[in-house]
Structures are given as structure tokens and as C-alpha cells.
PDB file of C-alpha atoms in Angstrom:
ATOM      1  CA  MET S  12      54.259  24.553  70.455  1.00  0.00           C
ATOM      2  CA  GLY S  13      51.278  24.919  68.144  1.00  0.00           C
ATOM      3  CA  SER S  14      50.355  27.829  65.952  1.00  0.00           C
ATOM      4  CA  GLY S  15      49.381  30.917  67.930  1.00  0.00           C
ATOM      5  CA  ALA S  16      50.528  29.452  71.246  1.00  0.00           C
ATOM      6  CA  VAL S  17      52.345  31.728  73.635  1.00  0.00           C
ATOM      7  CA  PRO S  18      55.008  30.258  75.912  1.00  0.00           C
ATOM      8  CA  GLY S  19      53.988  30.103  79.566  1.00  0.00           C
ATOM      9  CA  PRO S  20      56.697  32.309  81.086  1.00  0.00           C
ATOM     10  CA  PHE S  21      55.114  35.385  79.547  1.00  0.00           C
ATOM     11  CA  PHE S  22      52.073  34.831  81.725  1.00  0.00           C
ATOM     12  CA  THR S  23      53.543  33.153  84.801  1.00  0.00           C
ATOM     13  CA  ASN S  24      56.123  35.792  85.682  1.00  0.00           C
ATOM     14  CA  ILE S  25      53.617  38.527  86.471  1.00  0.00           C
ATOM     15  CA  PRO S  26      54.591  40.193  89.766  1.00  0.00           C
ATOM     16  CA  GLU S  27      52.322  39.110  92.623  1.00  0.00           C
ATOM     17  CA  HIS S  28      51.315  42.670  93.466  1.00  0.00           C
ATOM     18  CA  ILE S  29      49.647  43.144  90.055  1.00  0.00           C
ATOM     19  CA  LYS S  30      48.144  39.693  89.446  1.00  0.00           C
ATOM     20  CA  ASP S  31      44.793  40.528  91.043  1.00  0.00           C
ATOM     21  CA  THR S  32      42.743  42.027  88.237  1.00  0.00           C
ATOM     22  CA  GLU S  33      39.406  42.099  90.034  1.00  0.00           C
ATOM     23  CA  MET S  34      39.703  45.877  90.178  1.00  0.00           C
ATOM     24  CA  THR S  35      41.412  48.386  87.969  1.00  0.00           C
ATOM     25  CA  LEU S  36      41.684  52.100  88.463  1.00  0.00           C
ATOM     26  CA  THR S  37      39.520  54.129  86.069  1.00  0.00           C
ATOM     27  CA  LEU S  38      40.125  57.528  84.523  1.00  0.00           C
ATOM     28  CA  ASP S  39      37.085  58.884  86.370  1.00  0.00           C
ATOM     29  CA  GLN S  40      38.519  57.677  89.683  1.00  0.00           C
ATOM     30  CA  ALA S  41      41.903  59.203  88.838  1.00  0.00           C
ATOM     31  CA  ARG S  42      40.278  62.543  88.043  1.00  0.00           C
ATOM     32  CA  SER S  43      38.240  62.384  91.255  1.00  0.00           C
ATOM     33  CA  ILE S  44      41.367  61.690  93.308  1.00  0.00           C
ATOM     34  CA  ILE S  45      43.058  64.716  91.763  1.00  0.00           C
ATOM     35  CA  GLU S  46      40.030  66.968  92.267  1.00  0.00           C
ATOM     36  CA  HIS S  47      39.642  66.023  95.936  1.00  0.00           C
ATOM     37  CA  THR S  48      43.394  66.143  96.599  1.00  0.00           C
ATOM     38  CA  ARG S  49      43.524  69.680  95.261  1.00  0.00           C
ATOM     39  CA  ALA S  50      40.457  70.643  97.318  1.00  0.00           C
ATOM     40  CA  LYS S  51      42.156  69.336 100.473  1.00  0.00           C
ATOM     41  CA  GLY S  52      45.254  71.315  99.559  1.00  0.00           C
ATOM     42  CA  ARG S  53      43.196  74.504  99.333  1.00  0.00           C
ATOM     43  CA  GLU S  54      41.459  73.670 102.635  1.00  0.00           C
ATOM     44  CA  MET S  55      44.869  73.211 104.293  1.00  0.00           C
ATOM     45  CA  ALA S  56      46.210  76.390 102.603  1.00  0.00           C
ATOM     46  CA  LEU S  57      49.042  74.416 100.990  1.00  0.00           C
ATOM     47  CA  LYS S  58      51.337  75.733  98.292  1.00  0.00           C
ATOM     48  CA  PRO S  59      50.194  74.913  94.711  1.00  0.00           C
ATOM     49  CA  LEU S  60      50.071  71.148  94.221  1.00  0.00           C
ATOM     50  CA  SER S  61      50.862  68.840  91.336  1.00  0.00           C
ATOM     51  CA  VAL S  62      49.075  65.495  91.403  1.00  0.00           C
ATOM     52  CA  VAL S  63      49.577  62.400  89.254  1.00  0.00           C
ATOM     53  CA  VAL S  64      47.697  59.095  89.314  1.00  0.00           C
ATOM     54  CA  LEU S  65      49.339  55.955  87.909  1.00  0.00           C
ATOM     55  CA  ASP S  66      47.792  52.578  87.135  1.00  0.00           C
ATOM     56  CA  ALA S  67      49.184  49.262  88.416  1.00  0.00           C
ATOM     57  CA  GLY S  68      51.737  49.172  85.594  1.00  0.00           C
ATOM     58  CA  GLY S  69      53.126  52.619  86.400  1.00  0.00           C
ATOM     59  CA  HIS S  70      51.418  54.373  83.473  1.00  0.00           C
ATOM     60  CA  VAL S  71      49.957  57.863  83.872  1.00  0.00           C
ATOM     61  CA  LEU S  72      46.156  57.945  84.033  1.00  0.00           C
ATOM     62  CA  ALA S  73      45.838  61.643  84.897  1.00  0.00           C
ATOM     63  CA  PHE S  74      47.918  64.630  85.991  1.00  0.00           C
ATOM     64  CA  GLU S  75      47.227  68.213  87.010  1.00  0.00           C
ATOM     65  CA  ARG S  76      49.561  71.035  88.029  1.00  0.00           C
ATOM     66  CA  GLU S  77      47.940  73.922  89.852  1.00  0.00           C
ATOM     67  CA  ASP S  78      48.564  77.506  88.793  1.00  0.00           C
ATOM     68  CA  GLY S  79      51.766  78.721  90.388  1.00  0.00           C
ATOM     69  CA  ALA S  80      53.337  75.260  90.728  1.00  0.00           C
ATOM     70  CA  ALA S  81      56.794  74.917  89.217  1.00  0.00           C
ATOM     71  CA  PRO S  82      56.886  73.133  85.836  1.00  0.00           C
ATOM     72  CA  GLY S  83      59.313  70.493  87.148  1.00  0.00           C
ATOM     73  CA  ARG S  84      56.753  69.248  89.651  1.00  0.00           C
ATOM     74  CA  PHE S  85      55.420  66.591  87.249  1.00  0.00           C
ATOM     75  CA  ALA S  86      58.684  64.657  87.511  1.00  0.00           C
ATOM     76  CA  ILE S  87      58.611  64.844  91.314  1.00  0.00           C
ATOM     77  CA  ALA S  88      54.967  63.751  91.610  1.00  0.00           C
ATOM     78  CA  HIS S  89      55.605  60.978  89.095  1.00  0.00           C
ATOM     79  CA  GLY S  90      58.729  59.805  90.956  1.00  0.00           C
ATOM     80  CA  LYS S  91      56.825  59.556  94.223  1.00  0.00           C
ATOM     81  CA  ALA S  92      53.981  57.542  92.656  1.00  0.00           C
ATOM     82  CA  TYR S  93      56.258  55.454  90.411  1.00  0.00           C
ATOM     83  CA  GLY S  94      58.365  54.242  93.320  1.00  0.00           C
ATOM     84  CA  ALA S  95      55.223  53.292  95.227  1.00  0.00           C
ATOM     85  CA  VAL S  96      53.652  51.287  92.425  1.00  0.00           C
ATOM     86  CA  MET S  97      56.825  49.622  91.152  1.00  0.00           C
ATOM     87  CA  LEU S  98      58.000  48.563  94.613  1.00  0.00           C
ATOM     88  CA  GLY S  99      54.552  47.914  96.084  1.00  0.00           C
ATOM     89  CA  MET S 100      55.707  50.166  98.929  1.00  0.00           C
ATOM     90  CA  ALA S 101      54.334  53.586  99.898  1.00  0.00           C
ATOM     91  CA  GLY S 102      56.578  56.642 100.089  1.00  0.00           C
ATOM     92  CA  THR S 103      56.861  56.619 103.884  1.00  0.00           C
ATOM     93  CA  ALA S 104      58.047  52.996 103.847  1.00  0.00           C
ATOM     94  CA  GLN S 105      60.464  53.786 101.015  1.00  0.00           C
ATOM     95  CA  MET S 106      61.927  56.665 103.009  1.00  0.00           C
ATOM     96  CA  ALA S 107      62.419  54.416 106.041  1.00  0.00           C
ATOM     97  CA  ARG S 108      64.083  51.834 103.812  1.00  0.00           C
ATOM     98  CA  ALA S 109      66.324  54.511 102.289  1.00  0.00           C
ATOM     99  CA  GLU S 110      67.352  55.677 105.759  1.00  0.00           C
ATOM    100  CA  GLN S 111      68.174  52.105 106.839  1.00  0.00           C
ATOM    101  CA  GLN S 112      69.599  50.793 103.570  1.00  0.00           C
ATOM    102  CA  ALA S 113      70.609  53.677 101.347  1.00  0.00           C
ATOM    103  CA  TYR S 114      72.499  51.289  99.050  1.00  0.00           C
ATOM    104  CA  PHE S 115      69.291  49.347  98.323  1.00  0.00           C
ATOM    105  CA  MET S 116      67.256  52.413  97.364  1.00  0.00           C
ATOM    106  CA  ALA S 117      70.180  53.739  95.308  1.00  0.00           C
ATOM    107  CA  ALA S 118      70.267  50.438  93.419  1.00  0.00           C
ATOM    108  CA  VAL S 119      66.486  50.474  92.921  1.00  0.00           C
ATOM    109  CA  ASN S 120      66.655  54.022  91.642  1.00  0.00           C
ATOM    110  CA  GLY S 121      69.371  52.926  89.219  1.00  0.00           C
ATOM    111  CA  VAL S 122      67.233  50.060  87.972  1.00  0.00           C
ATOM    112  CA  TYR S 123      64.364  52.480  87.316  1.00  0.00           C
ATOM    113  CA  GLY S 124      66.508  55.117  85.632  1.00  0.00           C
ATOM    114  CA  GLY S 125      66.434  57.603  88.493  1.00  0.00           C
ATOM    115  CA  GLN S 126      62.638  57.802  88.474  1.00  0.00           C
ATOM    116  CA  VAL S 127      62.048  56.851  92.135  1.00  0.00           C
ATOM    117  CA  ILE S 128      61.646  59.551  94.802  1.00  0.00           C
ATOM    118  CA  PRO S 129      61.402  57.691  98.146  1.00  0.00           C
ATOM    119  CA  VAL S 130      59.522  60.177 100.339  1.00  0.00           C
ATOM    120  CA  PRO S 131      55.974  60.695 101.645  1.00  0.00           C
ATOM    121  CA  GLY S 132      53.552  61.891  99.015  1.00  0.00           C
ATOM    122  CA  GLY S 133      53.800  58.644  97.036  1.00  0.00           C
ATOM    123  CA  VAL S 134      50.628  56.844  98.102  1.00  0.00           C
ATOM    124  CA  LEU S 135      49.960  53.241  97.154  1.00  0.00           C
ATOM    125  CA  LEU S 136      46.428  52.264  96.076  1.00  0.00           C
ATOM    126  CA  ARG S 137      45.173  48.759  96.839  1.00  0.00           C
ATOM    127  CA  SER S 138      42.027  46.818  96.001  1.00  0.00           C
ATOM    128  CA  GLU S 139      39.893  45.328  98.777  1.00  0.00           C
ATOM    129  CA  ALA S 140      41.782  42.056  98.206  1.00  0.00           C
ATOM    130  CA  GLY S 141      45.094  43.850  98.798  1.00  0.00           C
ATOM    131  CA  ALA S 142      46.366  43.969  95.215  1.00  0.00           C
ATOM    132  CA  VAL S 143      48.167  47.098  94.017  1.00  0.00           C
ATOM    133  CA  ILE S 144      45.884  48.958  91.604  1.00  0.00           C
ATOM    134  CA  GLY S 145      47.937  52.127  91.240  1.00  0.00           C
ATOM    135  CA  ALA S 146      49.528  55.021  93.074  1.00  0.00           C
ATOM    136  CA  VAL S 147      49.110  58.736  93.622  1.00  0.00           C
ATOM    137  CA  GLY S 148      52.008  61.175  93.680  1.00  0.00           C
ATOM    138  CA  VAL S 149      51.605  64.642  95.166  1.00  0.00           C
ATOM    139  CA  THR S 150      54.171  67.428  95.434  1.00  0.00           C
ATOM    140  CA  GLY S 151      54.193  71.131  96.145  1.00  0.00           C
ATOM    141  CA  ASP S 152      54.190  71.467  99.916  1.00  0.00           C
ATOM    142  CA  THR S 153      55.987  69.433 102.582  1.00  0.00           C
ATOM    143  CA  SER S 154      56.035  65.717 101.849  1.00  0.00           C
ATOM    144  CA  ASP S 155      53.836  64.990 104.880  1.00  0.00           C
ATOM    145  CA  ASN S 156      51.264  67.577 103.775  1.00  0.00           C
ATOM    146  CA  ASP S 157      51.410  66.185 100.235  1.00  0.00           C
ATOM    147  CA  ALA S 158      50.603  62.722 101.624  1.00  0.00           C
ATOM    148  CA  GLU S 159      47.747  64.046 103.770  1.00  0.00           C
ATOM    149  CA  ALA S 160      46.155  65.782 100.787  1.00  0.00           C
ATOM    150  CA  ALA S 161      46.553  62.628  98.681  1.00  0.00           C
ATOM    151  CA  MET S 162      44.857  60.472 101.319  1.00  0.00           C
ATOM    152  CA  ALA S 163      41.926  62.898 101.484  1.00  0.00           C
ATOM    153  CA  GLY S 164      41.510  62.653  97.712  1.00  0.00           C
ATOM    154  CA  ILE S 165      41.735  58.870  97.797  1.00  0.00           C
ATOM    155  CA  ARG S 166      39.207  58.517 100.638  1.00  0.00           C
ATOM    156  CA  ALA S 167      36.788  60.962  98.985  1.00  0.00           C
ATOM    157  CA  THR S 168      36.871  58.728  95.905  1.00  0.00           C
ATOM    158  CA  GLY S 169      35.975  55.658  97.984  1.00  0.00           C
ATOM    159  CA  LEU S 170      39.366  53.982  97.708  1.00  0.00           C
ATOM    160  CA  SER S 171      42.039  53.122 100.254  1.00  0.00           C
ATOM    161  CA  GLY S 172      45.673  54.045 100.238  1.00  0.00           C
ATOM    162  CA  GLU S 173      48.913  53.567 102.132  1.00  0.00           C
ATOM    163  CA  VAL S 174      51.120  56.541 102.904  1.00  0.00           C
TER     164      VAL S 174
END
């Protein structure tokens, strides 16, 4: 291997769901998702929401916790989004998987240090080509209401998501 060369495995073992780099999630989009998610929450008269947006690698792009939301809500919102992005599977699908194969989701949660919360409210974001570009995690009300508010924020930003 010549000077400055990098062995192939570092570039060939990229998970399929994050290989497509035609689109990345921007900070402005993340902020827009949060703004519109919170607006939908107010429209639906939900309890105070906490909303996080992660990029395709599971890193936080933006987070907001509404006044009155419990301080521990960041970890819950993050866990919902983190599970979605790391598994390439939305919260509703994760919950179904957990109900059918609890041992699998327990193992996954162990692998990710207990950071996965497999319930609705973890919404997967995909590019037009179908690649995972990030995830949104919402918590504060019922999981189904959290997911509905997240989808409203995602749609208002011009993106598509999977609940």
C-alpha cells in the first residue's frame, strides 16, 4: 500500500442505508421540522413536547424542549430517533418487532448501550431515492400523538418520513 493510501474496508463497509449521499439533512431543515412539529402539537393541544432531529449517522442536529416538559425528555426523544436511524426502521415497526421478538430488541438495545426506545414517535427520514437521511424523535404526549406531530413537521418542511 502506497503512502497516504487507505485500505478499502474502511470505505466498503458503509451500511447500505447511509451510502446514498445525494441528500443530507441541513440544520435549517432540522429547525423547520422542530418548529412545525411544535406548532402541530399546539394545534392538537398536546402536552409540552421535546423534539430532536438526528442526521444519518445518529448525531444531533437540533433539539428543543418546550416549557413545562420534563428535563429527562431529551433522552426519550433521542432514544426514539436513534433507534430509527440506527436500525433503518421507524418506531412503529420497532415496536411491532419488539412485540414479536422481544429478545431481538433487547439485544439491539444492549448493542446500543440502552439508547433505543422502540415506540412510535421515532420517525425515519428518507431521501427521494429511499436512503436514510436522519430521524426525528418526539416525546411528551402519547406515542401516537408524538408521531403525528412529527409527521406534520416533516411534511411542512417538504420531506417524507416513516412512522
